[in-house]
Amino acid sequence: MSNEYNPKEIEKKWQKEWEQSGIYRAEEDSKKEKYYFLVEFPYPSGNLHVGHWYAFAVPDVAVRFHRMRGRNVLYPIGFDAFGLPAENAAIQRNLNPREWTFGNIDYMRNQLKSMGASFDWTREVITCDPEYYKWTQWMFTKFFEKGLAYQAEREVNWCPKDKTVLANEQVINGKCERCGTEVVLKNLLQWNLKITDYADRLLSDLDKLDWPKSIKEAQKNWIGKSEGAEIEFGIKNQESRIKVFTTRPDTIFGATFLVKAGKEDRFTGEYAINPATTQEIPVWEAEYVYSDYGTGAIMGVPAHDERDFEFAKKHDLPIKEVIIPRLVDKYDPPVSEKKTVERVAVQALLIDSKKDKVLILKWKKFPWTTFITGGVEQDESLQAAAKREIKEETGYKNFKLVKTLGGPIESHFHAAHKNENRKATFTGFVYELIDDERGEISNEEKSIHDISWVSWKELAEDKDIKCSEYETWLDRYFNPPHAWTEQGVLIDSGEFSGMRSEEACGKITEKFGKKITKYKLRDWVVSRQRYWGVPIPIIHCGKCGAVAVPEKDLPVLLPEIADYLPRDDGKSPLSKAKNWVEVSCPKCGGRAERETDTLDTFVDSSWYFLRYTDPKNKNEFASKKQLKKWLPVDFYSGGAEHTTMHALYSRFWHKALFNLGWVNESEPYLRRMNRGLIMGLDAQKMSKSKGNVMDPDKEVKRLGADALRMYLAFIGPYNEVGAYPWNPNGAVGVRRFLEKVWKLRGRTLGTGSQGSTLIHKTIKNVTENIESLKMNTAVSALMIYANELDKNSDISLFEYETLLKLLAPFAPHMAEELWHLLGHNDSIHKESWPQYDETKLVSEVVTIVVQVNGRVRDKFKAPSGLKEAEAFELASKLPEVQKWVGNKPVQNRIYVANKLVNFVTS
Ligand code: ANZ
Ligand code: ZN
């Protein structure tokens, strides 16, 4: 072995060695704490790209760290080998999907090994292996027996290019997620899994998971729980009725039309009766109402729903306001023991358009700033009251009305001057000043407030001058008319007028409809009309209907057929395999036919992590003992694209197994994380189709696997969903760093420190940052540490070995090689992780005496553990030292750590 750092040699050597000694196998009988670290398994696309490295090599850092920390880690890998991508690729190359897939797996397995990732390869799982899919089928039959798997005609997404059904989640902006073709809707008989039965549990159990908020939110939105009411509207001159689903039953008095799901905007000619107002309202059809949500029909409340507002404007339908804002004063809220007095009142915005300013009142005894405001007197109109208040409060005489600010606002505050609570119903007006002519303001008014003209900007920016009504008035003044969609107080709503929305929702639902909860989540369509998938283990019998294939006949093997191309008629290619299709019914023995659809790949990946715990088991999908030992998964690292598909499907699958008593916990993954994306040099997501991929094999040849791994760890925080640009120089920089570490070994004979503050700080930093997956920060800390060591000629073995141990998770091959070169016989990856000492984190200060030719000339203070080079440097700058050394050449320098420096000149 040469003295140069030669990754090509050492990486292959250690990979072989590790495989032979099996040091990364999860231990079967171990007293250590178990830690199950799962990464989403790849589909065998044929070639690893940098994205794969990012997905597997960076988590490997954490895995190696956990192992060195004394945990019994399970870090398995396998292949998600069934499915469209593999099949399409095989078709393009005119190959059999099986040959193509297994060829790729062999190739990728070697590539994965070249990463130096510490997978436990003895547990490899391949989903297209009959030993695996036997259990996929078995679980499906169990679900079928429980009614969780059922066949039904459904309007489904159909990709005309891939010629198969897609789940909603696989349709992105109306296009097939796989091939980008515009998806069409088709009615087909499909196998479904009743994920909707679990909607509520999938939602509420999120609370107990230690997952990032963003992932939980995405799942919540996807499940889309809405609590609301179902209300029936009668149809004029007809028996039939229309049911609507609404989350705002409090707005029913404002429902001026009904809309049913349809392909275009169209008046049906029918009239419905609004049960609350008993008025006849037109029935329309429009595309903005979805046929498969709620009841497929809505009540149109244009004053309070954005889409209804647009629709009413477009078709000239009446807009009736029935909810008004309810505001509570921030500075002076109502006081609970005091009585409440109701007032009808006005507020006026007086504007000076020449100066572009508005008038405000600054109250003297209260922390209020308001527009012009006051109560309406008996027999006085609202506008008359507004005009009177302007004159009384400001003295201005000539102004004109320019805008009325919509319906009233209900405002609650404590009127301290009257010692009572007020519930004022304000109407707002905007007046424009005609000239500056002013009359007298009474002394009484003057004692209440000062008047002041402010610009709109000042008004918006000054936080002190805001009363609770401001925002509503300004919104109505500046913005075009629009729906007001918040909750408030009911008006024009018969017996419910004056009631708050929350209460009215309940009361109105009780009177006119019933309470219901709706979910956006649909049942999961799992049948695919494609060849390369798990045959659905069902037999159709004319007498017995759909019958599950009994366990003893599983697996139902995917037959070898010549023509596996997808068909246009919506039937699976398996339907052409006559000999395979024709069977006898397991129940009555009569003539029957096999189901010819195959299962969606997301079914395969819904339980692979269970199989890893016991991959060779022939009698069960995994033994109870192994499941109990390893589950739940402690950490699951994956891609953001699986947040609402795989991560939701597999939670459902696990809950279904849990209900059947096959697993011990209702949630499979304790922690989940979505990693970031590596961008190409063109700042776009790296992908083959964009031609911007970095070939990791080439990079490994050029710089070594360790440099590549460590650069990927360095590229950005792994615990955040970010986009990190690939920088070719970055990887070169890391390689240089590794060379530096390599060379430091030549200087490890020194007497250097056994425990400098920097060592302890570095251990702490690297430990905490790997733990929280901020690998980039951990790498920085290692670089700083190595640079410090590099400044000294005397590095202690302790310092160097600590560096190697901290480096081992990142650069496992090099660390192992150096460890052995230092004379160790066992693997560095079996060492325990360095510990830091809290008390050593802060440097102790010592006084170092400085001598010239053996005579004390000066002293200085320095942190304990100061290195020799630094000590000389600091000491030589002292004035006394410079004076006594003068121009004489220094013959010798002596450093006694933490104590003394001596310069010898003669
Ligand atoms: C009247 C109303 C008044 C509504 C109002 C809102 C505000 P989420 O929260 O998403 O469940 N809606 C009901 N079924 C629909 C369908 N099939 N297609 C399109 N829109 C539908 O929303 C429920 C609200 O969305 C329902 O409440 C309904 O409009 C509309 F001031 O009813 B609402
Ligand atoms: Zn039968």
XYZ file of C-alpha atoms in Angstrom, residues 84 88 91-92 158-164 166 176 178-184 530 566-568:
24
model
C -45.168 0.953 -15.152
C -42.523 0.833 -20.337
C -41.350 -2.391 -24.073
C -39.247 0.395 -25.573
C -57.323 6.756 -17.757
C -53.994 7.407 -19.400
C -54.447 6.806 -23.151
C -50.724 6.367 -23.646
C -49.974 3.994 -20.778
C -53.438 2.454 -21.343
C -54.145 2.077 -17.689
C -54.306 6.040 -12.529
C -50.301 11.309 -16.236
C -45.502 8.917 -15.474
C -45.677 10.009 -19.099
C -47.290 13.470 -19.088
C -50.174 12.515 -21.375
C -53.521 14.273 -20.829
C -55.642 11.992 -18.655
C -59.249 11.184 -19.643
C -51.065 -3.813 -17.209
C -51.213 -2.931 -23.072
C -54.519 -2.908 -24.955
C -56.859 -0.160 -26.021
